């Protein structure tokens, strides 16, 4: 690694005046592993059910037990990680993630496995928050596009390759290895962080220490925030998923707004919304969510339609779908370099437009899809996602207030995670409402529409970032970390 420049390090940096690409690589590895875990267990539900002697519905909690804590705890974790020691948080979260993976692998009962996965999801939420903070603070500001392209590219690649990796492990080693495969990567990260991350580096300005009843109140508020966000997301996903069987379940969707509105208007949500408004980041977050939802919906529909409706083999389907991550992997480093040279926004906008175009080209496909027809369109969409990922995250983190880096990191990760989670659920609902004949096309139209929404969100000029109001600042300062 090469060090550039000299001078004093500011509080909250890892530092900014040096280029520590090994730490950027660590952020990328953590992003890949954490996103891999979102999907790799899906293919093992049947084997877990048989191995532990539980119904498939119960075994599904091996997946949900990880995903729900990640979504629920991202925002509370971001609030609490502002001002904490980055090195300590990384070591504890990564070590806990590895330990929980090992405990899940040796589970003798389903209750043990669910508990391990819930704890692993809590550690995963902390890792999701710290990844962008670690990457953006490991290089000089003029290199942030390249740095952010590493976790922004490797994370979605982990999500896409999860089922393929899981299938290989199931066929040759068994379901317990799906949990063990991540442990060596986590141990390597722990070693690198312990040696290379300086003590005392923080995710933001260090707040005044909380004591006594104030710390207890902070903990209760964090749990209440997590419960409200989890309840809203769970109700929304339940409504969309069950709508595939009967459209009446869509009537449940508005109920998701109640706990989310309650959180947004409370002491946990107000400062978060205030920071995003003050920094002019709401549109960028909307674009991240829309692109992630479009990508996840298209990936789900194509894989299902090719195998179930077109009779394409699993191998040919896998190779066709692989075009998306290949295009993304090629464009990711390029997007970072272009962002550092020409600016993050125009490159992110170009990537979003290319992704939308690739998904739009999938909609007119009629009967008799061929893997080749699908592959080149997915490659174009994947190339666009690769161009977009790093620049849009650099745009968001570059605009984050220095003392709210972890908060903004958590919000952008939540937007991406919600997109990945909502995409297949929305596609399932569209497929069920349209019927078997036009279901695939309806799902792809929904995916393309979501991606198209990201283009104006990035193209429209943002308001000039304003300093946070006194009310927002006071709320953020007084709110629990």
Coordinates of N, CA, C and O in Angstrom, one line a residue, residues 216-296:
X216 N -29.4 3.4 29.7 CA -30.5 2.4 29.7 C -31.7 2.9 28.8 O -32.2 2.1 28.0
X217 N -32.0 4.2 28.8 CA -33.0 4.8 27.9 C -32.6 4.6 26.4 O -33.4 4.3 25.6
X218 N -31.3 4.8 26.2 CA -30.8 4.7 24.8 C -31.0 3.3 24.3 O -31.5 3.0 23.2
X219 N -30.8 2.3 25.2 CA -30.9 0.9 24.8 C -32.4 0.5 24.5 O -32.7 -0.2 23.5
X220 N -33.3 1.0 25.3 CA -34.7 0.8 25.1 C -35.2 1.4 23.8 O -36.0 0.8 23.1
X221 N -34.8 2.6 23.6 CA -35.2 3.3 22.3 C -34.7 2.6 21.1 O -35.4 2.5 20.1
X222 N -33.4 2.1 21.2 CA -32.9 1.3 20.0 C -33.7 0.1 19.8 O -34.0 -0.3 18.6
X223 N -34.1 -0.6 20.8 CA -34.9 -1.8 20.7 C -36.3 -1.5 20.1 O -36.8 -2.2 19.2
X224 N -36.9 -0.3 20.6 CA -38.2 0.1 20.1 C -38.1 0.4 18.6 O -38.9 0.1 17.8
X225 N -37.0 1.1 18.2 CA -36.8 1.5 16.8 C -36.7 0.2 15.9 O -37.3 0.1 14.8
X226 N -35.9 -0.8 16.4 CA -35.7 -2.0 15.6 C -37.1 -2.7 15.5 O -37.4 -3.2 14.4
X227 N -37.9 -2.8 16.6 CA -39.2 -3.4 16.5 C -40.1 -2.8 15.5 O -40.8 -3.4 14.8
X228 N -40.1 -1.4 15.5 CA -41.0 -0.7 14.6 C -40.7 -0.9 13.1 O -41.5 -1.2 12.3
X229 N -39.4 -0.8 12.8 CA -38.9 -1.0 11.4 C -39.2 -2.5 11.0 O -39.7 -2.7 9.9
X230 N -38.8 -3.4 11.9 CA -39.1 -4.8 11.5 C -40.5 -5.1 11.3 O -40.9 -5.9 10.4
X231 N -41.4 -4.6 12.1 CA -42.8 -4.8 12.0 C -43.3 -4.3 10.7 O -44.1 -5.0 10.0
X232 N -42.9 -3.1 10.3 CA -43.4 -2.5 9.0 C -42.9 -3.3 7.8 O -43.7 -3.6 6.9
X233 N -41.6 -3.7 7.8 CA -41.1 -4.4 6.7 C -41.7 -5.8 6.6 O -42.1 -6.3 5.5
X234 N -41.9 -6.5 7.8 CA -42.5 -7.8 7.8 C -43.9 -7.8 7.3 O -44.3 -8.7 6.5
X235 N -44.7 -6.8 7.7 CA -46.1 -6.8 7.2 C -46.1 -6.5 5.7 O -46.9 -7.1 5.0
X236 N -45.3 -5.6 5.2 CA -45.3 -5.4 3.8 C -44.9 -6.6 3.0 O -45.5 -6.9 1.9
X237 N -43.8 -7.3 3.4 CA -43.4 -8.5 2.7 C -44.5 -9.6 2.7 O -44.7 -10.3 1.7
X238 N -45.1 -9.7 3.9 CA -46.2 -10.7 4.0 C -47.3 -10.4 3.0 O -47.8 -11.3 2.3
X239 N -47.7 -9.2 2.9 CA -48.8 -8.8 2.0 C -48.4 -9.1 0.6 O -49.2 -9.7 -0.2
X240 N -47.2 -8.7 0.2 CA -46.8 -8.9 -1.2 C -46.7 -10.3 -1.6 O -47.0 -10.8 -2.7
X241 N -46.1 -11.1 -0.7 CA -45.9 -12.5 -1.0 C -47.2 -13.3 -1.1 O -47.4 -14.1 -2.0
X242 N -48.1 -13.0 -0.1 CA -49.4 -13.8 -0.1 C -50.3 -13.3 -1.2 O -51.3 -14.0 -1.6
X243 N -50.0 -12.1 -1.8 CA -50.9 -11.6 -2.9 C -50.8 -12.5 -4.2 O -51.6 -12.5 -5.0
X244 N -49.7 -13.3 -4.2 CA -49.6 -14.3 -5.3 C -50.7 -15.3 -5.3 O -51.0 -15.9 -6.4
X245 N -51.3 -15.6 -4.1 CA -52.3 -16.5 -4.0 C -53.7 -15.9 -4.2 O -54.6 -16.5 -4.7
X246 N -53.9 -14.7 -3.6 CA -55.1 -14.0 -3.7 C -54.8 -12.5 -3.5 O -54.1 -12.1 -2.6
X247 N -55.4 -11.7 -4.4 CA -55.1 -10.2 -4.4 C -55.6 -9.6 -3.1 O -55.3 -8.4 -2.8
X248 N -56.5 -10.2 -2.4 CA -57.1 -9.6 -1.2 C -56.0 -9.3 -0.1 O -56.2 -8.4 0.7
X249 N -54.9 -10.0 -0.2 CA -53.8 -9.8 0.8 C -53.1 -8.4 0.6 O -52.5 -7.9 1.5
X250 N -53.3 -7.8 -0.6 CA -52.7 -6.5 -0.8 C -53.4 -5.4 0.1 O -52.8 -4.4 0.4
X251 N -54.6 -5.7 0.6 CA -55.2 -4.8 1.5 C -54.4 -4.7 2.8 O -54.6 -3.7 3.6
X252 N -53.5 -5.7 3.1 CA -52.7 -5.6 4.3 C -51.6 -4.6 4.2 O -51.0 -4.2 5.2
X253 N -51.1 -4.3 2.9 CA -49.9 -3.5 2.7 C -50.0 -2.2 3.4 O -49.0 -1.7 4.0
X254 N -51.1 -1.4 3.3 CA -51.1 -0.1 4.0 C -50.9 -0.2 5.5 O -50.4 0.8 6.1
X255 N -51.1 -1.3 6.1 CA -50.9 -1.5 7.5 C -49.4 -1.3 7.9 O -49.0 -1.0 9.0
X256 N -48.5 -1.6 6.9 CA -47.1 -1.5 7.1 C -46.7 0.0 7.4 O -45.7 0.2 8.0
X257 N -47.5 0.9 6.9 CA -47.1 2.3 7.1 C -47.3 2.8 8.5 O -46.6 3.7 8.9
X258 N -48.1 2.1 9.3 CA -48.4 2.5 10.7 C -47.1 2.5 11.5 O -46.7 3.5 12.1
X259 N -46.4 1.3 11.7 CA -45.2 1.3 12.5 C -44.1 2.1 11.9 O -43.3 2.7 12.6
X260 N -44.0 2.1 10.6 CA -42.9 2.9 9.9 C -43.1 4.4 10.2 O -42.2 5.2 10.4
X261 N -44.4 4.9 10.1 CA -44.7 6.3 10.4 C -44.4 6.6 11.8 O -43.9 7.7 12.1
X262 N -44.8 5.7 12.7 CA -44.5 5.9 14.1 C -43.0 6.0 14.4 O -42.6 6.9 15.2
X263 N -42.2 5.2 13.7 CA -40.8 5.3 13.9 C -40.3 6.6 13.3 O -39.4 7.3 14.0
X264 N -40.8 7.0 12.1 CA -40.3 8.2 11.5 C -40.6 9.4 12.3 O -39.8 10.4 12.3
X265 N -41.7 9.5 13.0 CA -42.1 10.6 13.8 C -41.5 10.6 15.2 O -41.7 11.6 16.0
X266 N -40.8 9.5 15.6 CA -40.3 9.4 16.9 C -38.8 9.9 17.0 O -38.2 10.4 16.1
X267 N -38.3 9.7 18.2 CA -36.9 10.2 18.5 C -35.8 9.5 17.7 O -34.7 10.0 17.5
X268 N -36.2 8.3 17.2 CA -35.2 7.5 16.4 C -35.2 7.9 14.9 O -34.2 8.0 14.3
X269 N -36.4 8.2 14.4 CA -36.5 8.5 13.0 C -36.3 9.9 12.6 O -35.8 10.2 11.5
X270 N -36.7 10.9 13.4 CA -36.6 12.3 13.1 C -35.2 12.7 12.7 O -35.0 13.4 11.7
X271 N -34.2 12.4 13.6 CA -32.8 12.8 13.2 C -32.3 12.2 11.9 O -31.6 12.9 11.2
X272 N -32.7 11.0 11.7 CA -32.2 10.3 10.4 C -32.8 11.0 9.2 O -32.1 11.4 8.3
X273 N -34.1 11.3 9.2 CA -34.8 12.0 8.1 C -34.2 13.4 8.0 O -34.0 13.9 6.9
X274 N -33.9 14.0 9.1 CA -33.4 15.4 9.1 C -32.0 15.5 8.4 O -31.7 16.4 7.6
X275 N -31.2 14.5 8.7 CA -29.8 14.4 8.1 C -29.9 14.2 6.6 O -29.2 14.9 5.8
X276 N -30.8 13.3 6.2 CA -30.9 13.1 4.7 C -31.5 14.3 4.0 O -31.0 14.6 2.9
X277 N -32.5 15.0 4.6 CA -33.0 16.2 4.0 C -31.9 17.3 3.9 O -31.8 17.9 2.9
X278 N -31.2 17.5 5.0 CA -30.2 18.5 5.0 C -29.1 18.3 4.0 O -28.6 19.2 3.4
X279 N -28.7 17.0 3.8 CA -27.6 16.7 2.9 C -28.1 16.5 1.5 O -27.3 16.3 0.6
X280 N -29.4 16.6 1.2 CA -30.0 16.5 -0.1 C -29.8 15.0 -0.7 O -29.6 14.9 -1.9
X281 N -30.0 14.0 0.2 CA -29.7 12.6 -0.2 C -31.0 11.8 -0.4 O -30.8 10.6 -0.7
X282 N -32.2 12.3 -0.2 CA -33.4 11.5 -0.3 C -33.5 10.9 -1.7 O -33.9 9.7 -1.9
X283 N -33.3 11.7 -2.8 CA -33.4 11.2 -4.1 C -32.4 10.1 -4.4 O -32.7 9.1 -5.1
X284 N -31.2 10.3 -4.0 CA -30.2 9.2 -4.2 C -30.5 7.9 -3.5 O -30.3 6.8 -4.1
X285 N -31.1 8.0 -2.3 CA -31.5 6.8 -1.7 C -32.7 6.1 -2.4 O -32.7 4.9 -2.5
X286 N -33.6 6.9 -3.0 CA -34.7 6.4 -3.8 C -34.1 5.6 -5.0 O -34.7 4.6 -5.4
X287 N -33.1 6.2 -5.6 CA -32.5 5.6 -6.8 C -31.9 4.2 -6.4 O -32.0 3.3 -7.2
X288 N -31.2 4.2 -5.3 CA -30.5 2.9 -4.8 C -31.6 1.9 -4.6 O -31.5 0.7 -5.1
X289 N -32.7 2.2 -3.9 CA -33.8 1.3 -3.7 C -34.4 0.8 -5.0 O -34.6 -0.4 -5.2
X290 N -34.7 1.7 -5.9 CA -35.4 1.4 -7.2 C -34.5 0.4 -8.0 O -35.0 -0.6 -8.6
X291 N -33.2 0.7 -8.1 CA -32.3 -0.2 -8.9 C -32.2 -1.5 -8.3 O -32.2 -2.5 -9.0
X292 N -32.0 -1.6 -7.0 CA -31.9 -2.9 -6.3 C -33.2 -3.7 -6.5 O -33.1 -4.9 -6.8
X293 N -34.3 -3.1 -6.4 CA -35.6 -3.8 -6.5 C -35.7 -4.3 -8.0 O -36.2 -5.4 -8.2
X294 N -35.4 -3.5 -9.0 CA -35.5 -3.9 -10.4 C -34.6 -5.0 -10.7 O -35.0 -6.0 -11.3
X295 N -33.4 -5.0 -10.2 CA -32.4 -6.1 -10.4 C -32.9 -7.4 -9.8 O -32.9 -8.4 -10.4
X296 N -33.3 -7.3 -8.5 CA -33.7 -8.5 -7.8 C -35.0 -9.1 -8.4 O -35.1 -10.3 -8.5

